[in-house]
């Protein structure tokens, strides 16, 4: 029996149909509703956690692979001044603090450390653990009618309100976890698309160093833009990889959303 049907039973009882609300039948249906909610919430949680796991694997693979290559190449460059690339957004941070690149190296080393000998990858806080805490079945108390029947009407109304609240909470929880799945997949797609350009950019930096050495001041404007573009992509990959994915209430952290939006804007600019 659905919750909506139980609510109709309770409404009938409140309106005077005494056969509509037997405590034992209603409480039995409430227990069945709780079991269904448990299954539904668990399915939504597992699906969301699976997507978060895939996102973690992409993130760690990038940080332990291409990011390591990039930071190694970039550390060899001398006299870098991204003011020469003022048409590229986001690089002003690195003009102010070159330590960002050392932080990338450390993050890359950390990503390498979580790759096991079996080739599997441990989750590093993108949100699977948050969902364990968030996706708990709401508690709901059954119908408790007094022996003399004096409080029956109040009990029926209270039971109806509890069921409606329970139904709404379960629905909202499942919707939130469906959104987590969507947000994780969207972030994963952005990272994978960025990584394609990142690989090409790393090859460009290698070629520039082979042809013109490691002194930024000797590079052509086009060469500087190629390096700056790769740094721009590296910054976005770092932002999507370093920051915890979810708040404690299973909502997306605003820093992640900002970086996804920036990544999509950059990818649109870069084209196919």
PDB file of C-alpha atoms in Angstrom:
ATOM      1  CA  UNK A   1       0.000   0.000   0.000  1.00  0.00           C
ATOM      2  CA  UNK A   2       1.351   3.415  -0.926  1.00  0.00           C
ATOM      3  CA  UNK A   3       1.721   6.317   1.487  1.00  0.00           C
ATOM      4  CA  UNK A   4      -0.897   8.213  -0.473  1.00  0.00           C
ATOM      5  CA  UNK A   5      -3.332   5.369   0.147  1.00  0.00           C
ATOM      6  CA  UNK A   6      -2.562   5.408   3.882  1.00  0.00           C
ATOM      7  CA  UNK A   7      -3.174   9.150   3.883  1.00  0.00           C
ATOM      8  CA  UNK A   8      -6.578   8.577   2.269  1.00  0.00           C
ATOM      9  CA  UNK A   9      -7.366   6.018   4.971  1.00  0.00           C
ATOM     10  CA  UNK A  10      -6.447   8.525   7.656  1.00  0.00           C
ATOM     11  CA  UNK A  11      -8.439  11.292   5.955  1.00  0.00           C
ATOM     12  CA  UNK A  12     -11.462   8.981   5.859  1.00  0.00           C
ATOM     13  CA  UNK A  13     -11.092   8.222   9.544  1.00  0.00           C
ATOM     14  CA  UNK A  14     -10.775  11.904  10.417  1.00  0.00           C
ATOM     15  CA  UNK A  15     -13.952  12.613   8.436  1.00  0.00           C
ATOM     16  CA  UNK A  16     -15.882  10.016  10.412  1.00  0.00           C
ATOM     17  CA  UNK A  17     -15.365   6.660   8.688  1.00  0.00           C
ATOM     18  CA  UNK A  18     -14.350   4.542  11.664  1.00  0.00           C
ATOM     19  CA  UNK A  19     -13.482   1.542   9.488  1.00  0.00           C
ATOM     20  CA  UNK A  20     -10.763   3.498   7.688  1.00  0.00           C
ATOM     21  CA  UNK A  21      -8.088   3.561  10.393  1.00  0.00           C
ATOM     22  CA  UNK A  22      -7.275   0.405  12.280  1.00  0.00           C
ATOM     23  CA  UNK A  23      -3.999   1.033  14.162  1.00  0.00           C
ATOM     24  CA  UNK A  24      -2.571  -2.384  13.394  1.00  0.00           C
ATOM     25  CA  UNK A  25      -3.191  -2.108   9.645  1.00  0.00           C
ATOM     26  CA  UNK A  26      -1.899   1.461   9.416  1.00  0.00           C
ATOM     27  CA  UNK A  27       1.218   0.723  11.457  1.00  0.00           C
ATOM     28  CA  UNK A  28       1.896  -2.334   9.326  1.00  0.00           C
ATOM     29  CA  UNK A  29       1.719  -0.198   6.188  1.00  0.00           C
ATOM     30  CA  UNK A  30       3.977   2.414   7.770  1.00  0.00           C
ATOM     31  CA  UNK A  31       6.605  -0.264   8.361  1.00  0.00           C
ATOM     32  CA  UNK A  32       6.311  -1.380   4.753  1.00  0.00           C
ATOM     33  CA  UNK A  33       6.686   2.229   3.620  1.00  0.00           C
ATOM     34  CA  UNK A  34       9.858   2.517   5.708  1.00  0.00           C
ATOM     35  CA  UNK A  35      11.264  -0.631   4.087  1.00  0.00           C
ATOM     36  CA  UNK A  36      10.531   0.722   0.608  1.00  0.00           C
ATOM     37  CA  UNK A  37      12.108   4.053   1.498  1.00  0.00           C
ATOM     38  CA  UNK A  38      15.210   2.273   2.789  1.00  0.00           C
ATOM     39  CA  UNK A  39      15.629   0.424  -0.504  1.00  0.00           C
ATOM     40  CA  UNK A  40      14.998   3.535  -2.575  1.00  0.00           C
ATOM     41  CA  UNK A  41      17.439   5.682  -0.611  1.00  0.00           C
ATOM     42  CA  UNK A  42      20.106   2.973  -0.683  1.00  0.00           C
ATOM     43  CA  UNK A  43      19.801   2.581  -4.464  1.00  0.00           C
ATOM     44  CA  UNK A  44      20.127   6.326  -4.957  1.00  0.00           C
ATOM     45  CA  UNK A  45      23.109   6.469  -2.600  1.00  0.00           C
ATOM     46  CA  UNK A  46      24.959   3.571  -4.259  1.00  0.00           C
ATOM     47  CA  UNK A  47      24.459   5.046  -7.729  1.00  0.00           C
ATOM     48  CA  UNK A  48      25.716   8.430  -6.581  1.00  0.00           C
ATOM     49  CA  UNK A  49      28.705   6.868  -4.819  1.00  0.00           C
ATOM     50  CA  UNK A  50      29.568   4.884  -7.956  1.00  0.00           C
ATOM     51  CA  UNK A  51      29.647   8.098  -9.992  1.00  0.00           C
ATOM     52  CA  UNK A  52      31.736   9.826  -7.339  1.00  0.00           C
ATOM     53  CA  UNK A  53      34.135   6.886  -7.450  1.00  0.00           C
ATOM     54  CA  UNK A  54      34.530   7.248 -11.207  1.00  0.00           C
ATOM     55  CA  UNK A  55      35.203  10.945 -10.738  1.00  0.00           C
ATOM     56  CA  UNK A  56      37.839  10.180  -8.107  1.00  0.00           C
ATOM     57  CA  UNK A  57      39.614   7.781 -10.464  1.00  0.00           C
ATOM     58  CA  UNK A  58      39.742  10.387 -13.233  1.00  0.00           C
ATOM     59  CA  UNK A  59      40.941  13.039 -10.815  1.00  0.00           C
ATOM     60  CA  UNK A  60      43.695  10.881  -9.327  1.00  0.00           C
ATOM     61  CA  UNK A  61      44.827   9.597 -12.721  1.00  0.00           C
ATOM     62  CA  UNK A  62      45.226  13.168 -13.974  1.00  0.00           C
ATOM     63  CA  UNK A  63      47.000  14.443 -10.885  1.00  0.00           C
ATOM     64  CA  UNK A  64      49.379  11.489 -10.687  1.00  0.00           C
ATOM     65  CA  UNK A  65      50.088  11.436 -14.429  1.00  0.00           C
ATOM     66  CA  UNK A  66      49.808  14.495 -16.645  1.00  0.00           C
ATOM     67  CA  UNK A  67      49.980  16.994 -13.775  1.00  0.00           C
ATOM     68  CA  UNK A  68      53.234  15.444 -12.648  1.00  0.00           C
ATOM     69  CA  UNK A  69      54.632  15.804 -16.174  1.00  0.00           C
ATOM     70  CA  UNK A  70      53.446  19.398 -16.425  1.00  0.00           C
ATOM     71  CA  UNK A  71      54.860  20.565 -13.090  1.00  0.00           C
ATOM     72  CA  UNK A  72      58.175  18.921 -13.922  1.00  0.00           C
ATOM     73  CA  UNK A  73      58.383  20.766 -17.250  1.00  0.00           C
ATOM     74  CA  UNK A  74      57.131  24.055 -15.846  1.00  0.00           C
ATOM     75  CA  UNK A  75      59.673  24.037 -13.023  1.00  0.00           C
ATOM     76  CA  UNK A  76      62.427  24.123 -15.666  1.00  0.00           C
ATOM     77  CA  UNK A  77      61.209  27.431 -17.133  1.00  0.00           C
ATOM     78  CA  UNK A  78      62.955  30.662 -16.136  1.00  0.00           C
ATOM     79  CA  UNK A  79      61.680  34.257 -15.933  1.00  0.00           C
ATOM     80  CA  UNK A  80      58.038  33.287 -16.514  1.00  0.00           C
ATOM     81  CA  UNK A  81      55.742  36.317 -16.625  1.00  0.00           C
ATOM     82  CA  UNK A  82      52.125  35.579 -17.435  1.00  0.00           C
ATOM     83  CA  UNK A  83      51.453  39.277 -17.907  1.00  0.00           C
ATOM     84  CA  UNK A  84      52.515  38.444 -21.454  1.00  0.00           C
ATOM     85  CA  UNK A  85      49.342  36.299 -21.648  1.00  0.00           C
ATOM     86  CA  UNK A  86      46.862  38.849 -20.353  1.00  0.00           C
ATOM     87  CA  UNK A  87      44.169  37.582 -22.737  1.00  0.00           C
ATOM     88  CA  UNK A  88      44.014  34.320 -20.763  1.00  0.00           C
ATOM     89  CA  UNK A  89      41.892  34.332 -17.602  1.00  0.00           C
ATOM     90  CA  UNK A  90      43.027  32.838 -14.305  1.00  0.00           C
ATOM     91  CA  UNK A  91      46.776  33.223 -14.706  1.00  0.00           C
ATOM     92  CA  UNK A  92      46.933  36.333 -12.543  1.00  0.00           C
ATOM     93  CA  UNK A  93      46.948  34.034  -9.501  1.00  0.00           C
ATOM     94  CA  UNK A  94      50.271  32.572 -10.553  1.00  0.00           C
ATOM     95  CA  UNK A  95      51.862  35.910 -11.172  1.00  0.00           C
ATOM     96  CA  UNK A  96      51.190  36.686  -7.530  1.00  0.00           C
ATOM     97  CA  UNK A  97      52.154  33.347  -5.999  1.00  0.00           C
ATOM     98  CA  UNK A  98      54.532  31.003  -7.749  1.00  0.00           C
ATOM     99  CA  UNK A  99      54.092  28.648  -4.789  1.00  0.00           C
ATOM    100  CA  UNK A 100      50.948  27.401  -6.512  1.00  0.00           C
ATOM    101  CA  UNK A 101      53.091  25.271  -8.762  1.00  0.00           C
ATOM    102  CA  UNK A 102      54.882  23.695  -5.807  1.00  0.00           C
ATOM    103  CA  UNK A 103      51.459  22.939  -4.362  1.00  0.00           C
ATOM    104  CA  UNK A 104      50.556  21.202  -7.606  1.00  0.00           C
ATOM    105  CA  UNK A 105      53.681  19.070  -7.338  1.00  0.00           C
ATOM    106  CA  UNK A 106      52.758  18.094  -3.785  1.00  0.00           C
ATOM    107  CA  UNK A 107      49.199  17.262  -4.807  1.00  0.00           C
ATOM    108  CA  UNK A 108      50.484  15.154  -7.678  1.00  0.00           C
ATOM    109  CA  UNK A 109      52.745  13.242  -5.294  1.00  0.00           C
ATOM    110  CA  UNK A 110      49.787  12.699  -2.949  1.00  0.00           C
ATOM    111  CA  UNK A 111      47.692  11.337  -5.811  1.00  0.00           C
ATOM    112  CA  UNK A 112      50.477   8.900  -6.668  1.00  0.00           C
ATOM    113  CA  UNK A 113      50.593   7.667  -3.082  1.00  0.00           C
ATOM    114  CA  UNK A 114      46.982   6.468  -3.128  1.00  0.00           C
ATOM    115  CA  UNK A 115      47.411   4.259  -6.184  1.00  0.00           C
ATOM    116  CA  UNK A 116      47.696   0.735  -4.807  1.00  0.00           C
ATOM    117  CA  UNK A 117      49.928  -2.062  -6.059  1.00  0.00           C
ATOM    118  CA  UNK A 118      46.871  -3.747  -7.536  1.00  0.00           C
ATOM    119  CA  UNK A 119      46.236  -0.706  -9.704  1.00  0.00           C
ATOM    120  CA  UNK A 120      43.081   0.336  -7.888  1.00  0.00           C
ATOM    121  CA  UNK A 121      42.583   3.817  -6.549  1.00  0.00           C
ATOM    122  CA  UNK A 122      41.317   4.883  -3.152  1.00  0.00           C
ATOM    123  CA  UNK A 123      38.690   7.615  -2.919  1.00  0.00           C
ATOM    124  CA  UNK A 124      40.145  10.805  -1.512  1.00  0.00           C
ATOM    125  CA  UNK A 125      37.175  12.721  -0.247  1.00  0.00           C
ATOM    126  CA  UNK A 126      35.109  13.571  -3.298  1.00  0.00           C
ATOM    127  CA  UNK A 127      31.963  12.767  -1.366  1.00  0.00           C
ATOM    128  CA  UNK A 128      31.211   9.047  -1.047  1.00  0.00           C
ATOM    129  CA  UNK A 129      31.671   9.248   2.730  1.00  0.00           C
ATOM    130  CA  UNK A 130      29.443  12.325   2.932  1.00  0.00           C
ATOM    131  CA  UNK A 131      26.598  10.352   1.377  1.00  0.00           C
ATOM    132  CA  UNK A 132      26.889   7.652   4.034  1.00  0.00           C
ATOM    133  CA  UNK A 133      26.130  10.307   6.624  1.00  0.00           C
ATOM    134  CA  UNK A 134      23.519  12.110   4.561  1.00  0.00           C
ATOM    135  CA  UNK A 135      21.483   9.238   3.129  1.00  0.00           C
ATOM    136  CA  UNK A 136      19.875   7.927   6.301  1.00  0.00           C
ATOM    137  CA  UNK A 137      16.260   6.803   6.315  1.00  0.00           C
ATOM    138  CA  UNK A 138      14.135   9.335   8.214  1.00  0.00           C
ATOM    139  CA  UNK A 139      12.542   8.060  11.379  1.00  0.00           C
ATOM    140  CA  UNK A 140       8.765   7.929  11.591  1.00  0.00           C
ATOM    141  CA  UNK A 141       6.607   6.958  14.533  1.00  0.00           C
ATOM    142  CA  UNK A 142       3.538   4.781  13.988  1.00  0.00           C
ATOM    143  CA  UNK A 143      -0.057   5.370  15.065  1.00  0.00           C
ATOM    144  CA  UNK A 144      -0.672   5.328  18.803  1.00  0.00           C
ATOM    145  CA  UNK A 145      -4.355   5.471  19.713  1.00  0.00           C
ATOM    146  CA  UNK A 146      -5.417   5.870  23.343  1.00  0.00           C
ATOM    147  CA  UNK A 147      -7.299   3.100  25.083  1.00  0.00           C
ATOM    148  CA  UNK A 148     -10.397   5.223  25.737  1.00  0.00           C
ATOM    149  CA  UNK A 149     -10.388   6.779  22.281  1.00  0.00           C
ATOM    150  CA  UNK A 150     -10.336  10.331  23.625  1.00  0.00           C
ATOM    151  CA  UNK A 151      -7.264  11.350  21.628  1.00  0.00           C
ATOM    152  CA  UNK A 152      -7.962   9.293  18.496  1.00  0.00           C
ATOM    153  CA  UNK A 153      -8.665  12.254  16.210  1.00  0.00           C
ATOM    154  CA  UNK A 154      -5.500  14.093  17.242  1.00  0.00           C
ATOM    155  CA  UNK A 155      -3.449  10.915  16.805  1.00  0.00           C
ATOM    156  CA  UNK A 156      -4.834  10.399  13.305  1.00  0.00           C
ATOM    157  CA  UNK A 157      -4.039  13.977  12.296  1.00  0.00           C
ATOM    158  CA  UNK A 158      -0.544  13.726  13.780  1.00  0.00           C
ATOM    159  CA  UNK A 159       0.047  10.464  11.921  1.00  0.00           C
ATOM    160  CA  UNK A 160      -1.043  12.089   8.651  1.00  0.00           C
ATOM    161  CA  UNK A 161       1.349  15.017   9.188  1.00  0.00           C
ATOM    162  CA  UNK A 162       4.232  12.668  10.010  1.00  0.00           C
ATOM    163  CA  UNK A 163       3.612  10.591   6.883  1.00  0.00           C
ATOM    164  CA  UNK A 164       3.534  13.658   4.658  1.00  0.00           C
ATOM    165  CA  UNK A 165       6.783  14.918   6.184  1.00  0.00           C
ATOM    166  CA  UNK A 166       8.383  11.487   5.810  1.00  0.00           C
ATOM    167  CA  UNK A 167       7.322  11.242   2.167  1.00  0.00           C
ATOM    168  CA  UNK A 168       8.694  14.703   1.375  1.00  0.00           C
ATOM    169  CA  UNK A 169      12.015  14.051   3.136  1.00  0.00           C
ATOM    170  CA  UNK A 170      12.590  10.755   1.314  1.00  0.00           C
ATOM    171  CA  UNK A 171      11.766  12.343  -2.042  1.00  0.00           C
ATOM    172  CA  UNK A 172      14.064  15.311  -1.461  1.00  0.00           C
ATOM    173  CA  UNK A 173      16.883  13.027  -0.324  1.00  0.00           C
ATOM    174  CA  UNK A 174      16.640  10.898  -3.471  1.00  0.00           C
ATOM    175  CA  UNK A 175      16.447  13.977  -5.712  1.00  0.00           C
ATOM    176  CA  UNK A 176      19.573  15.372  -4.019  1.00  0.00           C
ATOM    177  CA  UNK A 177      21.503  12.146  -4.669  1.00  0.00           C
ATOM    178  CA  UNK A 178      20.343  12.082  -8.289  1.00  0.00           C
ATOM    179  CA  UNK A 179      21.747  15.598  -8.596  1.00  0.00           C
ATOM    180  CA  UNK A 180      25.035  14.414  -7.064  1.00  0.00           C
ATOM    181  CA  UNK A 181      25.244  11.772  -9.785  1.00  0.00           C
ATOM    182  CA  UNK A 182      24.618  14.395 -12.456  1.00  0.00           C
ATOM    183  CA  UNK A 183      27.100  16.869 -10.943  1.00  0.00           C
ATOM    184  CA  UNK A 184      29.789  14.192 -10.602  1.00  0.00           C
ATOM    185  CA  UNK A 185      29.345  13.066 -14.219  1.00  0.00           C
ATOM    186  CA  UNK A 186      29.420  16.675 -15.432  1.00  0.00           C
ATOM    187  CA  UNK A 187      32.647  17.314 -13.526  1.00  0.00           C
ATOM    188  CA  UNK A 188      34.175  14.072 -14.797  1.00  0.00           C
ATOM    189  CA  UNK A 189      33.330  14.997 -18.402  1.00  0.00           C
ATOM    190  CA  UNK A 190      34.881  18.445 -17.915  1.00  0.00           C
ATOM    191  CA  UNK A 191      38.080  16.913 -16.520  1.00  0.00           C
ATOM    192  CA  UNK A 192      38.355  14.391 -19.351  1.00  0.00           C
ATOM    193  CA  UNK A 193      37.843  17.079 -21.990  1.00  0.00           C
ATOM    194  CA  UNK A 194      40.405  19.325 -20.300  1.00  0.00           C
ATOM    195  CA  UNK A 195      42.860  16.444 -20.121  1.00  0.00           C
ATOM    196  CA  UNK A 196      42.816  16.061 -23.931  1.00  0.00           C
ATOM    197  CA  UNK A 197      44.026  19.651 -24.311  1.00  0.00           C
ATOM    198  CA  UNK A 198      46.382  19.216 -21.373  1.00  0.00           C
ATOM    199  CA  UNK A 199      48.186  16.327 -23.067  1.00  0.00           C
ATOM    200  CA  UNK A 200      48.660  18.405 -26.216  1.00  0.00           C
ATOM    201  CA  UNK A 201      49.864  21.373 -24.163  1.00  0.00           C
ATOM    202  CA  UNK A 202      52.482  19.268 -22.415  1.00  0.00           C
ATOM    203  CA  UNK A 203      53.781  18.168 -25.801  1.00  0.00           C
ATOM    204  CA  UNK A 204      53.865  21.828 -26.896  1.00  0.00           C
ATOM    205  CA  UNK A 205      55.971  22.807 -23.872  1.00  0.00           C
ATOM    206  CA  UNK A 206      58.410  19.976 -24.566  1.00  0.00           C
ATOM    207  CA  UNK A 207      58.733  21.103 -28.175  1.00  0.00           C
ATOM    208  CA  UNK A 208      59.237  24.762 -27.197  1.00  0.00           C
ATOM    209  CA  UNK A 209      61.944  23.846 -24.694  1.00  0.00           C
ATOM    210  CA  UNK A 210      63.712  21.692 -27.265  1.00  0.00           C
ATOM    211  CA  UNK A 211      63.595  24.447 -29.883  1.00  0.00           C
ATOM    212  CA  UNK A 212      64.101  27.598 -27.813  1.00  0.00           C
ATOM    213  CA  UNK A 213      65.426  26.552 -24.418  1.00  0.00           C
ATOM    214  CA  UNK A 214      63.890  27.380 -21.038  1.00  0.00           C
ATOM    215  CA  UNK A 215      64.108  31.186 -20.880  1.00  0.00           C
ATOM    216  CA  UNK A 216      60.625  32.720 -21.113  1.00  0.00           C
ATOM    217  CA  UNK A 217      62.006  36.052 -22.343  1.00  0.00           C
ATOM    218  CA  UNK A 218      63.291  34.377 -25.520  1.00  0.00           C
ATOM    219  CA  UNK A 219      59.947  32.872 -26.518  1.00  0.00           C
ATOM    220  CA  UNK A 220      57.707  34.249 -29.248  1.00  0.00           C
ATOM    221  CA  UNK A 221      54.247  35.595 -28.310  1.00  0.00           C
ATOM    222  CA  UNK A 222      52.695  32.463 -29.809  1.00  0.00           C
ATOM    223  CA  UNK A 223      54.933  30.200 -27.728  1.00  0.00           C
ATOM    224  CA  UNK A 224      54.060  32.130 -24.564  1.00  0.00           C
ATOM    225  CA  UNK A 225      50.350  31.779 -25.295  1.00  0.00           C
ATOM    226  CA  UNK A 226      50.735  28.015 -25.782  1.00  0.00           C
ATOM    227  CA  UNK A 227      52.437  27.684 -22.406  1.00  0.00           C
ATOM    228  CA  UNK A 228      49.959  30.069 -20.777  1.00  0.00           C
ATOM    229  CA  UNK A 229      47.018  28.106 -22.160  1.00  0.00           C
ATOM    230  CA  UNK A 230      48.414  24.893 -20.745  1.00  0.00           C
ATOM    231  CA  UNK A 231      48.907  26.573 -17.376  1.00  0.00           C
ATOM    232  CA  UNK A 232      45.321  27.827 -17.564  1.00  0.00           C
ATOM    233  CA  UNK A 233      44.089  24.267 -18.088  1.00  0.00           C
ATOM    234  CA  UNK A 234      46.337  22.984 -15.304  1.00  0.00           C
ATOM    235  CA  UNK A 235      44.819  25.520 -12.916  1.00  0.00           C
ATOM    236  CA  UNK A 236      41.282  24.297 -13.682  1.00  0.00           C
ATOM    237  CA  UNK A 237      42.252  20.643 -13.348  1.00  0.00           C
ATOM    238  CA  UNK A 238      43.825  21.426 -10.024  1.00  0.00           C
ATOM    239  CA  UNK A 239      40.732  23.290  -8.817  1.00  0.00           C
ATOM    240  CA  UNK A 240      38.453  20.397  -9.782  1.00  0.00           C
ATOM    241  CA  UNK A 241      40.810  17.868  -8.212  1.00  0.00           C
ATOM    242  CA  UNK A 242      41.937  19.457  -4.976  1.00  0.00           C
ATOM    243  CA  UNK A 243      38.705  20.772  -3.477  1.00  0.00           C
ATOM    244  CA  UNK A 244      36.317  18.529  -1.579  1.00  0.00           C
ATOM    245  CA  UNK A 245      33.358  17.860  -3.865  1.00  0.00           C
ATOM    246  CA  UNK A 246      30.404  17.974  -1.450  1.00  0.00           C
ATOM    247  CA  UNK A 247      29.364  19.875   1.633  1.00  0.00           C
ATOM    248  CA  UNK A 248      28.173  17.860   4.625  1.00  0.00           C
ATOM    249  CA  UNK A 249      24.560  18.238   3.454  1.00  0.00           C
ATOM    250  CA  UNK A 250      25.463  16.608   0.102  1.00  0.00           C
ATOM    251  CA  UNK A 251      25.254  19.894  -1.811  1.00  0.00           C
ATOM    252  CA  UNK A 252      27.923  20.799  -4.342  1.00  0.00           C
ATOM    253  CA  UNK A 253      30.648  23.068  -3.010  1.00  0.00           C
ATOM    254  CA  UNK A 254      30.489  26.460  -4.759  1.00  0.00           C
ATOM    255  CA  UNK A 255      34.200  26.319  -5.651  1.00  0.00           C
ATOM    256  CA  UNK A 256      33.551  23.183  -7.691  1.00  0.00           C
ATOM    257  CA  UNK A 257      30.601  24.748  -9.492  1.00  0.00           C
ATOM    258  CA  UNK A 258      32.654  27.851 -10.321  1.00  0.00           C
ATOM    259  CA  UNK A 259      35.477  25.708 -11.713  1.00  0.00           C
ATOM    260  CA  UNK A 260      33.091  23.555 -13.777  1.00  0.00           C
ATOM    261  CA  UNK A 261      31.523  26.699 -15.234  1.00  0.00           C
ATOM    262  CA  UNK A 262      34.982  28.103 -16.022  1.00  0.00           C
ATOM    263  CA  UNK A 263      36.033  24.804 -17.606  1.00  0.00           C
ATOM    264  CA  UNK A 264      32.952  24.684 -19.820  1.00  0.00           C
ATOM    265  CA  UNK A 265      33.514  28.292 -20.879  1.00  0.00           C
ATOM    266  CA  UNK A 266      37.144  27.532 -21.758  1.00  0.00           C
ATOM    267  CA  UNK A 267      36.222  24.355 -23.634  1.00  0.00           C
ATOM    268  CA  UNK A 268      33.644  26.280 -25.663  1.00  0.00           C
ATOM    269  CA  UNK A 269      36.345  28.806 -26.523  1.00  0.00           C
ATOM    270  CA  UNK A 270      38.830  26.105 -27.519  1.00  0.00           C
ATOM    271  CA  UNK A 271      36.308  24.251 -29.667  1.00  0.00           C
ATOM    272  CA  UNK A 272      36.772  20.671 -30.885  1.00  0.00           C
TER     273      UNK A 272
END
